[in-house]
Each structure stands twice: as structure tokens, then as C-alpha cells.
Coordinates of C-alpha atoms in Angstrom, one line a residue:
Chain A
M1 CA 23.3 -136.5 119.0
K2 CA 22.9 -138.5 121.7
K3 CA 21.3 -141.1 119.7
L4 CA 23.8 -141.1 117.3
I5 CA 26.5 -141.6 120.1
I6 CA 24.6 -144.6 121.3
I7 CA 24.2 -146.1 117.8
F8 CA 28.0 -145.4 117.2
T9 CA 29.0 -147.1 120.5
A10 CA 26.6 -150.1 119.5
V11 CA 28.4 -150.4 116.0
I12 CA 31.9 -150.6 117.6
V13 CA 30.9 -153.2 120.5
L14 CA 28.8 -155.1 118.1
V15 CA 32.1 -154.9 115.4
T16 CA 34.3 -156.1 118.2
S17 CA 32.3 -158.9 119.3
V18 CA 31.9 -160.4 115.8
Y19 CA 35.5 -160.2 115.5
F20 CA 36.2 -162.2 119.0
A21 CA 33.3 -164.1 118.3
Y22 CA 35.1 -165.1 114.6
S23 CA 38.3 -165.3 115.9
Y24 CA 37.4 -168.1 118.7
F25 CA 35.5 -170.2 116.3
A26 CA 37.7 -170.3 113.9
S27 CA 40.5 -171.6 116.3
F28 CA 38.7 -175.1 116.3
S29 CA 38.7 -177.5 113.8
T30 CA 37.3 -180.8 113.6
V31 CA 39.7 -184.1 114.0
T32 CA 38.7 -187.2 112.7
F33 CA 40.8 -190.2 113.9
N34 CA 40.6 -193.6 112.4
L35 CA 41.4 -195.9 114.7
A36 CA 43.2 -199.1 113.2
E37 CA 42.4 -202.7 114.1
G38 CA 44.1 -203.8 117.3
V39 CA 44.1 -199.8 118.7
K40 CA 41.7 -200.1 121.9
E41 CA 42.0 -196.7 122.7
I42 CA 43.5 -193.4 122.2
K43 CA 44.6 -190.3 124.5
V44 CA 45.0 -186.9 122.8
Y45 CA 47.2 -184.2 124.7
K46 CA 47.8 -180.6 124.2
N47 CA 51.6 -180.1 124.2
S48 CA 52.0 -177.7 127.0
D49 CA 54.7 -174.5 126.7
D50 CA 54.6 -173.8 130.3
E51 CA 54.8 -175.7 133.5
T52 CA 51.3 -176.9 133.9
G53 CA 52.2 -180.2 131.8
D54 CA 50.7 -181.6 129.0
T55 CA 46.7 -182.5 129.4
V56 CA 44.6 -185.0 127.5
V57 CA 41.7 -183.2 125.6
A58 CA 40.3 -186.4 124.5
T59 CA 40.1 -190.2 124.8
L60 CA 38.3 -192.3 122.2
Q61 CA 37.7 -196.0 122.3
S62 CA 36.5 -196.1 118.6
S63 CA 37.1 -194.2 115.7
G64 CA 35.2 -190.6 116.1
E65 CA 35.4 -186.8 115.8
V66 CA 37.1 -184.5 118.3
R67 CA 36.7 -180.8 118.1
I68 CA 40.0 -179.1 119.2
N69 CA 41.8 -175.7 119.2
N70 CA 44.4 -175.4 116.4
G71 CA 47.9 -176.4 117.6
N72 CA 50.4 -179.0 118.5
Y73 CA 49.0 -182.4 119.9
Y74 CA 50.4 -185.8 120.6
V75 CA 48.6 -189.3 120.7
T76 CA 49.2 -192.3 123.0
P77 CA 47.5 -195.3 121.4
S78 CA 47.3 -198.3 123.6
G79 CA 45.9 -201.8 122.5
D80 CA 46.7 -204.9 121.7
N81 CA 50.7 -206.0 120.3
I82 CA 51.0 -202.4 119.4
V83 CA 53.6 -200.1 119.9
N84 CA 52.6 -197.1 122.4
D85 CA 54.7 -194.3 121.1
N86 CA 53.6 -190.9 120.6
I87 CA 52.1 -189.5 117.4
S88 CA 52.4 -185.9 117.3
I89 CA 50.1 -183.8 115.1
K90 CA 49.4 -180.1 114.0
I91 CA 45.9 -179.2 114.1
T92 CA 45.6 -176.1 111.4
G93 CA 42.3 -177.0 110.1
N94 CA 39.7 -179.8 109.7
I95 CA 41.4 -183.2 109.2
S96 CA 41.1 -187.0 109.4
I97 CA 43.9 -189.0 110.8
D98 CA 44.6 -192.5 110.8
I99 CA 45.9 -194.1 114.0
D100 CA 47.8 -197.3 112.7
P101 CA 50.5 -197.7 115.2
D102 CA 53.0 -200.6 114.4
Y103 CA 53.3 -203.7 115.8
N104 CA 55.2 -204.1 119.1
S105 CA 58.7 -205.9 119.2
D106 CA 57.3 -208.9 121.1
Y107 CA 54.6 -209.6 118.5
L108 CA 56.8 -208.7 115.3
T109 CA 59.3 -211.8 116.8
K110 CA 56.8 -214.2 117.0
L111 CA 55.3 -213.0 113.5
A112 CA 59.0 -213.5 112.1
D113 CA 59.0 -216.9 113.5
I114 CA 55.6 -217.8 111.6
E115 CA 57.0 -216.1 108.5
S116 CA 60.4 -217.1 108.7
G117 CA 59.7 -220.2 106.1
K118 CA 58.0 -218.2 103.5
I119 CA 60.7 -215.8 103.5
A120 CA 63.7 -218.2 103.4
E121 CA 61.4 -220.0 100.4
V122 CA 60.8 -216.8 98.4
I123 CA 64.5 -215.3 98.8
N124 CA 65.7 -218.9 97.8
R125 CA 63.5 -218.8 94.4
S126 CA 63.9 -215.1 93.8
L127 CA 67.6 -214.9 94.1
T128 CA 68.9 -218.1 92.5
P129 CA 71.3 -219.2 91.5
A130 CA 74.1 -216.5 93.5
I131 CA 71.6 -217.3 96.8
E132 CA 73.4 -220.8 96.8
N133 CA 76.6 -219.6 98.0
Y134 CA 74.7 -217.9 101.0
D135 CA 72.8 -219.0 104.2
I136 CA 70.1 -216.9 105.6
E137 CA 71.3 -216.3 109.0
Q138 CA 68.5 -213.9 110.3
V139 CA 64.8 -212.9 109.7
K140 CA 62.8 -210.2 111.2
V141 CA 60.1 -208.4 110.2
Y142 CA 59.5 -204.6 111.0
N143 CA 56.1 -202.1 111.2
K144 CA 52.9 -204.0 110.5
A145 CA 55.0 -207.2 109.7
D146 CA 54.5 -206.0 106.2
W147 CA 58.5 -205.3 105.7
A148 CA 61.0 -208.1 106.5
G149 CA 65.0 -207.9 106.3
V150 CA 67.3 -210.6 106.1
L151 CA 71.1 -211.2 106.7
L152 CA 72.7 -213.4 104.0
L153 CA 76.2 -214.7 104.9
P154 CA 78.5 -216.3 102.5
K155 CA 78.6 -220.1 102.8
D156 CA 82.6 -219.9 103.1
I157 CA 82.2 -216.9 105.6
D158 CA 85.8 -216.5 107.8
I159 CA 84.1 -215.6 111.0
Q160 CA 87.4 -214.1 112.5
N161 CA 87.4 -211.7 109.5
P162 CA 83.9 -211.5 107.7
S163 CA 83.2 -210.5 104.2
G164 CA 80.6 -210.6 101.7
I165 CA 77.8 -210.2 104.5
H166 CA 74.6 -208.8 102.3
R167 CA 71.3 -207.8 103.4
V168 CA 67.8 -208.1 101.7
V169 CA 64.6 -206.7 102.3
L170 CA 61.1 -208.1 101.3
K171 CA 57.9 -206.6 101.2
K172 CA 54.4 -208.5 102.1
E173 CA 51.6 -208.0 99.2
G174 CA 48.5 -209.7 100.1
D175 CA 49.8 -213.3 101.7
S176 CA 52.6 -213.1 99.5
W177 CA 56.3 -212.0 100.0
I178 CA 58.2 -210.2 97.1
V179 CA 61.9 -209.4 97.2
V180 CA 62.7 -205.7 97.0
G181 CA 65.7 -204.9 94.9
L182 CA 68.7 -206.7 95.2
P183 CA 70.4 -207.6 98.3
Q184 CA 73.2 -205.1 99.4
I185 CA 76.3 -204.6 101.4
V186 CA 74.6 -201.4 103.1
M187 CA 70.9 -200.0 102.4
T188 CA 70.6 -197.3 101.2
A189 CA 67.5 -194.9 99.8
Y190 CA 68.9 -195.1 96.5
N191 CA 69.8 -198.4 96.1
T192 CA 66.6 -200.1 97.7
K193 CA 63.5 -197.4 96.5
N194 CA 60.4 -197.0 98.0
V195 CA 61.1 -198.7 101.2
P196 CA 60.1 -196.9 104.4
L197 CA 63.8 -195.4 106.1
D198 CA 62.9 -196.8 109.1
V199 CA 62.9 -200.3 107.8
L200 CA 66.4 -199.7 105.9
K201 CA 67.7 -198.6 109.0
S202 CA 66.9 -201.7 110.9
V203 CA 67.9 -203.8 108.3
N204 CA 71.4 -202.0 107.9
D205 CA 71.3 -202.8 112.1
L206 CA 71.1 -206.4 111.5
V207 CA 74.3 -208.4 112.7
F208 CA 75.1 -212.0 113.0
Chain B
M1 CA 27.5 -131.9 128.6
L2 CA 28.1 -132.4 124.8
R3 CA 31.8 -132.3 126.0
N4 CA 31.5 -135.2 128.1
R5 CA 29.7 -137.4 125.3
F6 CA 32.4 -136.4 122.8
K7 CA 35.0 -137.8 125.7
A8 CA 33.0 -141.1 126.4
I9 CA 32.4 -142.0 122.5
T10 CA 36.3 -141.2 122.1
I11 CA 37.2 -143.6 124.8
S12 CA 34.9 -146.1 123.9
L13 CA 36.3 -146.2 120.5
I14 CA 40.0 -146.1 122.0
V15 CA 39.2 -148.8 124.0
A16 CA 37.5 -150.8 121.2
V17 CA 40.5 -150.4 118.9
L18 CA 42.8 -151.0 121.6
I19 CA 41.1 -154.8 122.2
I20 CA 41.5 -155.5 118.4
V21 CA 45.2 -154.2 118.5
I22 CA 45.9 -156.2 121.1
A23 CA 44.4 -159.5 119.7
M24 CA 45.8 -158.9 116.4
V25 CA 49.1 -158.7 118.5
Y26 CA 48.6 -161.6 120.2
G27 CA 48.1 -163.6 117.0
G28 CA 51.4 -162.2 115.5
V29 CA 53.1 -163.1 118.9
K30 CA 52.1 -166.5 118.4
N31 CA 53.9 -166.8 115.1
Q32 CA 56.9 -164.8 116.4
G33 CA 59.6 -166.2 115.1
K34 CA 58.3 -168.5 112.3
V35 CA 58.4 -167.3 108.6
S36 CA 55.7 -167.9 106.0
I37 CA 56.6 -170.9 103.5
K38 CA 54.7 -171.7 100.5
L39 CA 54.4 -175.8 100.7
L40 CA 54.1 -176.6 96.6
S41 CA 53.4 -180.3 95.4
V42 CA 52.6 -182.5 92.7
P43 CA 50.4 -184.2 93.2
E44 CA 48.4 -181.7 95.2
D45 CA 47.1 -184.5 97.5
A46 CA 50.4 -186.0 98.4
Q47 CA 50.4 -187.1 102.3
I48 CA 53.5 -184.3 103.5
K49 CA 55.4 -184.7 106.8
I50 CA 57.9 -182.2 107.9
N51 CA 59.9 -183.3 111.0
N52 CA 57.0 -186.1 111.1
V53 CA 54.0 -183.3 111.6
R54 CA 51.5 -183.7 109.0
F55 CA 51.0 -180.9 106.8
S56 CA 48.9 -180.1 103.8
A57 CA 50.1 -177.8 100.6
G58 CA 49.6 -174.4 100.8
D59 CA 50.6 -171.9 103.1
I60 CA 52.5 -172.8 106.3
S61 CA 54.5 -171.1 109.0
L62 CA 58.2 -172.6 110.3
A63 CA 60.8 -171.3 112.3
P64 CA 64.1 -171.1 110.8
G65 CA 66.2 -174.6 110.9
S66 CA 66.8 -177.9 109.2
Y67 CA 63.6 -179.9 108.4
K68 CA 63.1 -183.5 107.0
V69 CA 60.2 -183.3 104.3
E70 CA 58.9 -186.7 103.4
A71 CA 55.9 -187.4 100.9
S72 CA 54.3 -190.4 99.9
K73 CA 51.0 -191.3 97.7
Q74 CA 50.1 -194.5 96.4
G75 CA 51.4 -195.3 92.9
F76 CA 54.3 -192.6 93.5
D77 CA 57.8 -193.1 94.6
N78 CA 58.4 -192.0 98.3
F79 CA 60.2 -188.0 98.9
S80 CA 62.2 -187.7 101.1
Y81 CA 64.8 -184.8 101.4
T82 CA 66.1 -182.4 104.1
T83 CA 65.9 -178.6 103.7
N84 CA 66.9 -175.3 105.5
I85 CA 64.5 -172.8 106.6
S86 CA 66.3 -169.2 106.7
D87 CA 64.3 -166.1 108.2
K88 CA 63.9 -164.8 104.6
T89 CA 60.4 -164.5 103.4
G90 CA 59.3 -166.0 99.8
Q91 CA 60.7 -169.6 100.8
T92 CA 59.3 -172.4 98.9
I93 CA 59.1 -176.1 99.9
L94 CA 58.9 -178.3 96.8
V95 CA 57.6 -181.7 96.8
L96 CA 57.4 -183.9 93.6
L97 CA 56.3 -187.5 93.4
N98 CA 57.3 -189.6 90.5
P99 CA 54.9 -191.9 89.4
N100 CA 55.6 -195.6 89.3
T101 CA 52.3 -197.5 88.3
P102 CA 51.0 -197.4 84.3
E103 CA 47.8 -195.4 86.3
T104 CA 49.7 -192.7 87.7
E105 CA 52.5 -192.4 84.9
K106 CA 49.3 -191.5 82.8
W107 CA 48.1 -189.1 85.5
A108 CA 51.7 -187.6 85.4
N109 CA 51.2 -187.2 81.2
D110 CA 48.3 -185.6 81.4
N111 CA 49.4 -183.0 84.1
A112 CA 52.9 -182.8 82.9
E113 CA 52.7 -179.0 82.9
L114 CA 52.1 -179.1 86.7
Y115 CA 55.4 -181.0 87.0
T116 CA 57.4 -178.4 84.9
D117 CA 55.9 -175.7 87.0
L118 CA 57.7 -177.0 89.9
E119 CA 60.6 -178.1 88.1
N120 CA 61.0 -174.4 86.8
I121 CA 60.5 -173.0 90.5
A122 CA 63.1 -176.0 91.7
G123 CA 65.4 -174.6 89.1
E124 CA 64.7 -170.9 89.9
Q125 CA 65.8 -172.0 93.6
A126 CA 68.7 -173.7 93.1
S127 CA 70.4 -170.9 91.0
N128 CA 69.3 -168.5 93.7
Q129 CA 70.5 -170.4 96.8
G130 CA 73.6 -171.4 94.3
S131 CA 75.2 -174.8 94.5
D132 CA 76.5 -175.2 98.3
Y133 CA 78.1 -178.6 98.8
Q134 CA 78.9 -178.0 102.3
K135 CA 75.0 -177.1 103.5
K136 CA 73.5 -179.9 101.6
N137 CA 75.9 -182.5 102.2
P138 CA 77.2 -181.6 105.8
I139 CA 79.4 -184.9 105.3
V140 CA 81.7 -183.1 103.0
A141 CA 83.3 -181.5 105.6
D142 CA 84.4 -184.9 107.3
L143 CA 85.7 -186.1 103.9
P144 CA 88.1 -187.7 102.6
Y145 CA 88.5 -189.9 105.5
S146 CA 91.5 -192.1 105.4
N147 CA 93.3 -194.7 107.6
Y148 CA 95.2 -197.8 106.9
L149 CA 92.2 -200.2 106.3
F150 CA 90.1 -197.9 103.9
T151 CA 89.3 -194.5 102.4
I152 CA 86.1 -192.7 102.2
G153 CA 85.5 -190.0 99.6
Y154 CA 83.1 -188.4 97.6
R155 CA 82.3 -187.1 94.3
T156 CA 79.7 -184.9 92.6
D157 CA 76.6 -187.1 91.4
P158 CA 76.6 -186.8 87.4
S159 CA 72.8 -187.7 87.5
D160 CA 71.7 -184.8 89.7
L161 CA 71.8 -181.8 87.1
S162 CA 71.7 -179.5 90.3
G163 CA 75.1 -180.7 90.9
D164 CA 74.3 -180.8 94.6
S165 CA 74.2 -184.7 95.4
I166 CA 77.2 -186.8 95.8
I167 CA 78.0 -190.5 96.0
I168 CA 80.3 -191.6 98.6
D169 CA 83.4 -193.6 97.3
I170 CA 84.3 -196.6 99.7
I171 CA 87.9 -197.8 99.1
A172 CA 88.3 -201.0 101.1
S173 CA 89.0 -204.4 100.8
P174 CA 85.9 -206.9 101.2
Y175 CA 87.1 -207.4 104.5
R176 CA 86.9 -203.7 105.4
R177 CA 83.8 -202.7 103.8
E178 CA 81.7 -202.8 106.8
E179 CA 83.8 -201.0 108.8
A180 CA 84.0 -198.2 106.5
V181 CA 80.5 -197.9 106.6
Q182 CA 80.1 -198.1 110.3
Q183 CA 82.9 -195.2 109.9
I184 CA 80.1 -193.2 108.2
R185 CA 78.0 -193.6 111.4
N186 CA 80.7 -192.8 113.8
M187 CA 81.1 -189.3 111.9
G188 CA 77.4 -189.1 112.8
Y189 CA 75.5 -189.5 109.5
D190 CA 73.1 -192.3 108.5
P191 CA 74.5 -194.2 105.2
V192 CA 70.8 -194.8 104.4
N193 CA 70.5 -191.4 103.6
Y194 CA 73.7 -191.4 100.7
K195 CA 74.5 -193.2 97.5
I196 CA 77.4 -195.5 98.4
N197 CA 79.7 -197.2 95.8
F198 CA 82.4 -199.3 96.7
D199 CA 85.5 -199.8 95.1
N200 CA 86.0 -203.4 93.1
Y201 CA 82.5 -204.4 93.9
R202 CA 80.0 -206.2 91.7
N203 CA 76.9 -207.2 93.4
P204 CA 76.7 -211.2 93.3
F205 CA 72.8 -211.2 92.5
S206 CA 72.9 -208.6 89.6
K207 CA 72.1 -211.0 86.6

């Protein structure tokens, strides 16, 4: 009888231990971070639910794997010419995450200056003959300098009482720019498809 | 003596069961307030973001509230909409990407039944939820808007068979169109999310 009790107790302890061991290991995932060119370092922070504050759980200087507990995290990238905005991630299982932040505004301004000639040429070629009645007022590039927004002002615009201002989006494919859709008074997800919403919003914010 | 042994066994059993129950309750507490949602996508490997957090198709847990669902995959149109998750069980978030290249169109034709299944689920959901303009298009609560310079109204979008989408109609002189768009922003809505039609406007760049 004593033997039976010992065996029974041992089984209970074993089952409990296996359950906890399984629960513990199942709560971890392997996360592969792929760092884009220009990203020198990332810090992975675990979101804190209490006053202890967010804690760094991993720091990577190149692409690699990290094994972390499932949950909510955010990544802060740093490097040359990139925005350092936090990137929220939710880990529920093994996953591969590309860290490819957009360029920062200073760098985008420089690139816009470099690209503006090419962009103007494409607009003039693609939107003929209507473009003859418009001036290209502003050229901005967005994200990874793979999107551009341009303000088109009617040549006969009355500055005191403006009308007829249009906006146009361009996409860079390889080394070439292409006009996406038609110029519009206001860009929407419906009249200019397959363009990131943040780009459309930025183009709508262009003012002269 | 025997009684003591039984006592010991009973206590150890109770302790073991208690530990497991506590662990399970802890696991439940972590997901407290969240409801289980089925996230369905065609194609299944689309990159899906819900409120900017990446998810894969399958079972997920979300707290009740409003969520922006975005999805993309090379060769398919981007997908974006806002959905409300209630505290009811059995809800589904659907992601359906339309092909935009010959290759992906072929894939879509070969997998037409996947699209049909998802469209059927969407149809069922629409009839279950009812056609609720106010919920899906909160801007209608602020429309029509009119002042002495312009009028902003809305109508049902005939191209959306669910009857839940709208077109914003702006009646304004060419000099006041931008102001009318700004008024939409002032109401707290982003015009980028709406189909907008300007009265008496023909795009000068259309051929």
C-alpha cells in the first residue's frame, strides 16, 4: 500500500512538472529580425504593464534570431538616415520580422532635390497635354523615397482665390518614376489605388 | 497509520490539482476581456496588420473595440478597412485580396472556391449584422453639412452590394472645393478614407 501511495504521488508530481515545463517552453518563440541596409542597431523592448517601465530584452547590430517570451514588444531602430519610430510587434509564435524603417525627413528632403528633375520630366511626359496648363509647385518624396507627391498649380491661378489645384502621386520602380492614377483635388484610397494610406495623407497635406 | 497515509495522499492530490487550476486560471486571466476571433484570409499568407500589429490567419484574441485591418501581398491590391469587435463569440475578420497581375489572376482563378467561401461568409456576416450605416460610416451622423459656401452630403455607393458604403457628395464652386474637404477633416474624418464626388467636376487630366 505504501508503495502504491509513493508511485501515485510520484505520478502526480511528474504530471504537474511536465505541465509546467511544457507551459514554460511553449511560451517562448524564436523571432528572426532581418535588418535592412542602413539599420545599425535595434533594441527590442518588452511592454510593461506596471510601473517598472519597459525593459530591453535584446539588442542586435545585425540580422539574427532572438528567443523571447510571447507578448507585446516594440523595436527601436537606429542607423543612418532612418526614422527611429518604435515598431510595435506582437509575438504569438515563431516569426520573421523585417526591420526596414523609412528614411528620415532630412534625408528625404535631400533625395527630393535630387529626384525632382526626373519626376517633373515624367509628369510632363505622362500628363500631356493637360499639364501644359499647370506648374509643378512642390515635389516631396516619402517612405524609402519610393513614393513621391507633387502639387500642380494652374498657370492662371489667382493666389487670393485659388482653385483647380491638383495633386499627383508617383511611384519609383527601379530607377524610373511612374505616375499613379490621375491627378486629383484630394487623394483617396478609392481614386488612387495601391498607394499606402500614409503617402496619400501626406500628399493631401501638400500646400503651396 | 493507514489513515495518515490517506490523508497525505489526499493533501498531495489536492495540492497538485490546485497548482494546475491556478496555472489555468492565470492563463485565462491573461486573456480576460478578450474574445476569440477567427481571422480568415485569401490568399492565406497575406501580410495582415490589425491596428499596426502583425497577425497571421487563424485564431486570435482581441479585446472588444474598433480595429483597422490592413493586408497586402505582392501582386494583389492593398486591403484596408475598419471593423468593430463586440464581446460576442464567433466573430470573424475577413481579408480578401484582389489580384492585379496576370500571375495572381491565374492563381485566383485556380483557387476561385477560396474566394467564393470567403464571400459567402462575408454575406452571412452582413445579413447577421444588418446594414448599419451609422456604425460603418460614422461621418453620416455629421452629414449633410451646409454653409453659404458649400454643401457636403452623402449617398449609398451603388457599386458596393452590401449597401454599407457611401459616396460623399460635395457641392461647391471650384474655389471652395478645398475648403469643403477641409471641413471633412474639421469634423474629425480623414477624406482619404472616402469616395468623394465633386459636383460639376470633370478631371482635366482624364483623356
